[in-house]
Short mmCIF file of C-alpha atoms in Angstrom, two decimals:
data_model
loop_
_atom_site.label_atom_id
_atom_site.label_comp_id
_atom_site.label_asym_id
_atom_site.label_seq_id
_atom_site.Cartn_x
_atom_site.Cartn_y
_atom_site.Cartn_z
CA MET A 357 45.14 -43.31 -69.89
CA ARG A 358 46.74 -44.33 -73.27
CA LEU A 359 49.87 -42.12 -74.05
CA ASP A 360 50.66 -40.04 -77.08
CA GLY A 361 53.51 -41.19 -79.37
CA ASP A 362 56.80 -43.24 -78.84
CA LEU A 363 55.37 -43.87 -75.14
CA ALA A 364 51.95 -45.77 -76.32
CA SER A 365 52.21 -48.73 -75.82
CA THR A 366 53.26 -48.00 -71.16
CA PRO A 367 50.32 -47.90 -69.40
CA ALA A 368 50.07 -44.98 -67.37
CA HIS A 369 48.37 -43.15 -64.04
CA ILE A 370 47.25 -39.94 -62.35
CA ARG A 371 48.69 -39.58 -58.93
CA ASP A 372 47.65 -36.48 -58.44
CA TYR A 373 44.54 -34.92 -59.60
CA PRO A 374 43.38 -31.10 -59.78
CA TRP A 375 42.97 -28.93 -57.34
CA HIS A 376 39.69 -27.26 -58.30
CA GLY A 377 36.24 -29.84 -59.60
CA THR A 378 36.32 -34.05 -59.07
CA ARG A 379 38.71 -36.74 -60.02
CA ALA A 380 35.11 -37.35 -63.23
CA GLU A 381 35.30 -34.28 -64.56
CA ALA A 382 39.05 -34.12 -64.97
CA ALA A 383 39.79 -36.99 -66.75
CA ARG A 384 36.54 -39.07 -68.35
CA ILE A 385 36.28 -41.91 -71.01
CA GLY A 386 38.37 -40.33 -74.34
CA GLN A 387 39.61 -37.14 -72.80
CA ARG A 388 43.01 -35.74 -74.08
CA VAL A 389 44.75 -34.52 -71.29
CA THR A 390 48.09 -33.13 -70.25
CA GLY A 391 50.16 -34.09 -67.47
CA GLU A 392 53.41 -33.77 -66.24
CA VAL A 393 55.88 -36.63 -65.65
CA VAL A 394 55.91 -36.99 -61.56
CA SER A 395 57.25 -41.10 -61.40
CA VAL A 396 58.51 -43.92 -63.54
CA ASP A 397 58.35 -47.30 -62.35
CA THR A 398 59.21 -50.68 -64.16
CA GLU A 399 55.37 -51.29 -64.82
CA ARG A 400 54.08 -47.70 -65.26
CA ILE A 401 54.49 -43.75 -65.97
CA TRP A 402 53.07 -41.71 -63.13
CA LEU A 403 51.28 -38.64 -64.40
CA SER A 404 50.33 -35.58 -62.31
CA LEU A 405 47.07 -33.33 -63.83
CA ALA A 406 47.40 -30.69 -60.41
CA ALA A 407 51.38 -29.89 -62.08
CA THR A 408 50.23 -28.43 -65.66
CA GLU A 409 47.22 -27.05 -63.85
CA HIS A 410 49.57 -24.60 -61.71
CA PRO A 411 52.82 -24.70 -63.13
CA GLU A 412 54.13 -21.35 -61.23
CA LEU A 413 52.82 -23.36 -57.70
CA TRP A 414 54.32 -26.77 -59.16
CA THR A 415 58.01 -25.31 -60.00
CA PHE A 416 58.48 -22.77 -56.57
CA LEU A 417 57.71 -26.09 -54.70
CA LYS A 418 59.76 -28.57 -56.64
CA GLY A 419 62.35 -26.02 -56.50
CA LEU A 420 61.67 -26.97 -52.55
CA ARG A 421 64.94 -28.77 -50.73
CA ALA A 422 64.46 -30.61 -46.75
CA GLY A 423 66.00 -28.06 -44.36
CA GLU A 424 65.00 -25.37 -45.67
CA VAL A 425 63.83 -23.07 -43.63
CA LEU A 426 61.00 -20.72 -45.18
CA THR A 427 58.89 -17.64 -43.33
CA GLY A 428 55.22 -16.16 -43.67
CA ARG A 429 52.45 -16.57 -41.59
CA ILE A 430 49.68 -17.93 -40.23
CA ALA A 431 46.59 -18.51 -42.37
CA ASP A 432 43.77 -20.65 -40.71
CA VAL A 433 44.02 -22.27 -37.28
CA GLN A 434 42.29 -26.13 -37.92
CA ASN A 435 43.10 -28.72 -35.04
CA PHE A 436 44.20 -31.28 -37.09
CA GLY A 437 47.30 -28.24 -38.66
CA VAL A 438 47.42 -24.84 -39.92
CA PHE A 439 47.87 -22.95 -43.18
CA VAL A 440 51.21 -20.77 -43.61
CA ALA A 441 50.34 -17.80 -46.21
CA LEU A 442 54.51 -18.05 -47.28
CA ASP A 443 56.28 -14.53 -47.91
CA GLU A 444 58.41 -16.80 -51.10
CA GLY A 445 56.17 -17.76 -53.75
CA PRO A 446 52.63 -18.16 -55.20
CA PRO A 447 49.63 -19.23 -52.90
CA HIS A 448 47.78 -21.87 -53.46
CA PRO A 449 44.43 -22.20 -56.34
CA THR A 450 42.52 -23.78 -52.63
CA TYR A 451 44.06 -23.46 -49.57
CA PRO A 452 44.85 -20.46 -47.54
CA GLY A 453 48.28 -21.38 -48.20
CA VAL A 454 51.21 -23.30 -49.38
CA GLY A 455 52.93 -24.38 -46.53
CA PHE A 456 51.57 -26.90 -43.79
CA VAL A 457 51.86 -28.14 -40.38
CA THR A 458 50.33 -30.15 -38.90
CA THR A 459 49.38 -30.86 -35.43
CA PRO A 460 52.58 -33.11 -33.73
CA GLU A 461 55.31 -30.55 -35.92
CA LEU A 462 54.08 -27.34 -34.15
CA SER A 463 56.11 -27.87 -30.86
CA TRP A 464 58.18 -30.59 -28.43
CA LYS A 465 55.77 -28.97 -25.73
CA HIS A 466 52.20 -30.91 -24.75
CA PHE A 467 49.49 -28.71 -25.50
CA GLU A 468 46.04 -29.55 -25.51
CA GLN A 469 44.84 -27.07 -28.73
CA VAL A 470 45.96 -25.80 -31.66
CA THR A 471 45.33 -22.23 -29.80
CA ASP A 472 47.77 -22.33 -27.25
CA VAL A 473 50.58 -22.61 -29.38
CA VAL A 474 50.72 -20.51 -32.53
CA ARG A 475 47.23 -17.97 -33.90
CA SER A 476 45.98 -16.92 -36.73
CA GLY A 477 48.05 -14.14 -37.47
CA GLN A 478 51.50 -15.50 -35.86
CA PRO A 479 54.63 -15.03 -37.89
CA VAL A 480 56.24 -17.84 -38.05
CA ARG A 481 59.33 -19.47 -39.30
CA GLY A 482 58.88 -23.25 -40.96
CA GLU A 483 61.93 -25.24 -41.94
CA VAL A 484 60.63 -28.04 -45.00
CA LEU A 485 60.09 -31.75 -44.72
CA ALA A 486 58.37 -32.81 -48.13
CA PHE A 487 57.05 -31.40 -50.70
CA ASP A 488 53.65 -32.80 -50.69
CA THR A 489 52.23 -33.24 -54.43
CA TYR A 490 48.40 -33.98 -53.89
CA ASN A 491 48.01 -30.85 -51.93
CA GLY A 492 50.24 -29.45 -53.68
CA GLU A 493 52.13 -28.45 -49.94
CA ALA A 494 55.52 -27.88 -48.68
CA ARG A 495 54.88 -29.99 -45.43
CA LEU A 496 56.90 -27.49 -42.65
CA SER A 497 57.78 -27.90 -39.02
CA LEU A 498 58.40 -25.67 -36.78
CA ARG A 499 59.54 -27.79 -33.62
CA ALA A 500 62.53 -28.31 -35.78
CA LEU A 501 63.65 -24.64 -35.13
CA GLN A 502 62.84 -25.38 -31.93
CA PRO A 503 65.33 -26.45 -28.92
CA ASP A 504 63.87 -29.77 -28.15
CA PRO A 505 63.17 -29.85 -24.40
CA PHE A 506 64.05 -33.86 -23.87
CA GLN A 507 67.37 -33.48 -25.10
CA VAL A 508 67.91 -30.89 -22.95
CA PHE A 509 66.77 -32.58 -20.44
CA ALA A 510 68.93 -35.91 -21.06
CA ASP A 511 71.73 -33.70 -21.11
CA GLU A 512 71.49 -32.40 -17.75
CA ALA A 513 69.92 -36.51 -16.25
CA GLU A 514 70.70 -39.52 -14.58
CA VAL A 515 70.04 -43.12 -13.36
CA GLY A 516 68.70 -42.92 -10.16
CA GLN A 517 67.89 -39.67 -10.35
CA GLN A 518 64.70 -37.74 -8.46
CA PHE A 519 62.35 -35.15 -9.56
CA PRO A 520 59.08 -34.32 -7.97
CA GLY A 521 56.42 -34.35 -11.17
CA VAL A 522 52.31 -34.37 -12.08
CA VAL A 523 50.05 -37.18 -13.74
CA THR A 524 48.80 -35.91 -16.63
CA LYS A 525 47.75 -39.40 -18.24
CA VAL A 526 46.38 -42.61 -17.40
CA VAL A 527 47.05 -45.46 -19.34
CA PRO A 528 46.62 -49.26 -19.86
CA PHE A 529 49.97 -49.69 -19.32
CA GLY A 530 50.89 -46.85 -16.78
CA VAL A 531 50.77 -43.27 -16.41
CA PHE A 532 52.50 -40.54 -17.43
CA VAL A 533 53.58 -37.46 -15.39
CA ARG A 534 55.94 -34.59 -16.84
CA ILE A 535 59.01 -33.27 -14.91
CA ALA A 536 59.77 -30.23 -16.91
CA ASP A 537 58.29 -28.35 -19.74
CA GLY A 538 58.08 -30.74 -21.84
CA VAL A 539 59.25 -33.52 -20.70
CA GLU A 540 56.87 -36.55 -19.74
CA GLY A 541 57.59 -39.89 -17.83
CA LEU A 542 55.90 -43.35 -17.99
CA ILE A 543 55.58 -45.40 -14.57
CA PRO A 544 54.32 -48.81 -15.03
CA SER A 545 52.21 -48.87 -12.08
CA LYS A 546 48.31 -46.89 -11.42
CA GLY A 547 47.16 -45.70 -8.19
CA VAL A 548 47.12 -42.42 -9.19
CA GLN A 549 44.97 -39.27 -11.28
CA PRO A 550 45.80 -36.66 -13.31
CA GLY A 551 46.67 -33.83 -11.45
CA ASP A 552 48.60 -35.93 -8.99
CA SER A 553 52.19 -34.86 -7.78
CA VAL A 554 54.39 -37.21 -6.64
CA GLN A 555 58.19 -38.40 -6.31
CA VAL A 556 59.30 -39.91 -9.64
CA SER A 557 63.02 -41.53 -10.18
CA ILE A 558 64.79 -42.32 -13.63
CA VAL A 559 65.24 -46.25 -14.16
CA GLU A 560 66.14 -45.82 -17.61
CA LEU A 561 66.75 -43.33 -19.90
CA ASP A 562 66.29 -43.88 -23.97
CA ARG A 563 67.08 -40.43 -26.09
CA ASP A 564 67.25 -41.47 -29.47
CA ARG A 565 63.13 -43.19 -28.40
CA ARG A 566 62.95 -39.97 -26.17
CA ARG A 567 61.45 -42.28 -23.93
CA LEU A 568 61.90 -41.74 -19.91
CA LEU A 569 61.37 -44.72 -17.85
CA LEU A 570 59.79 -44.02 -13.90
CA THR A 571 59.28 -45.01 -10.70
CA ARG A 572 58.11 -43.27 -8.45
CA VAL A 573 59.42 -42.16 -4.68
CA ARG A 574 57.43 -43.52 -1.57
#
């Protein structure tokens, strides 16, 4: 892309295309386009066409800060996450909501289906993680505003302590055992199946990496 004016000699590239239509429709050879500069490096300038297509949404998203708390309602539930219609700010031109929560950010607890933890129409509070310029979304986390069950468990547990548990998953390097709500540890051995009850002892507890190594007590 060639820019007008004093920047004509500086290469420019499109980072974010409009949310409607195809890329071919948005930027044809010889077509004049208007975009907002979103990044500049030593070799090129990056433009966003989506920013000028819906400036009110772009302005709202750029004003968000990581750690800020937003409220809204679950607008759509998918296997990969949920869309949130925010209480404040403009609507999204394409998606059911401007807020989006990926599946891992829904809850600290283990769950099989997204609908196990949220439902359509449910009011929620989410912490802002980032502004997704490609999709024009506010990436949110619901679990960031929930107590981390692993850290709560680690406050009271210690190496050598024993717990009853239930095997949840068998993997090539061992089995995972749930010993508290939202807390699972690894036994690096097999011989049990999902659903089996076992007695385990803590071998290692790593708070920073949220890892728990267990051994089976026979």
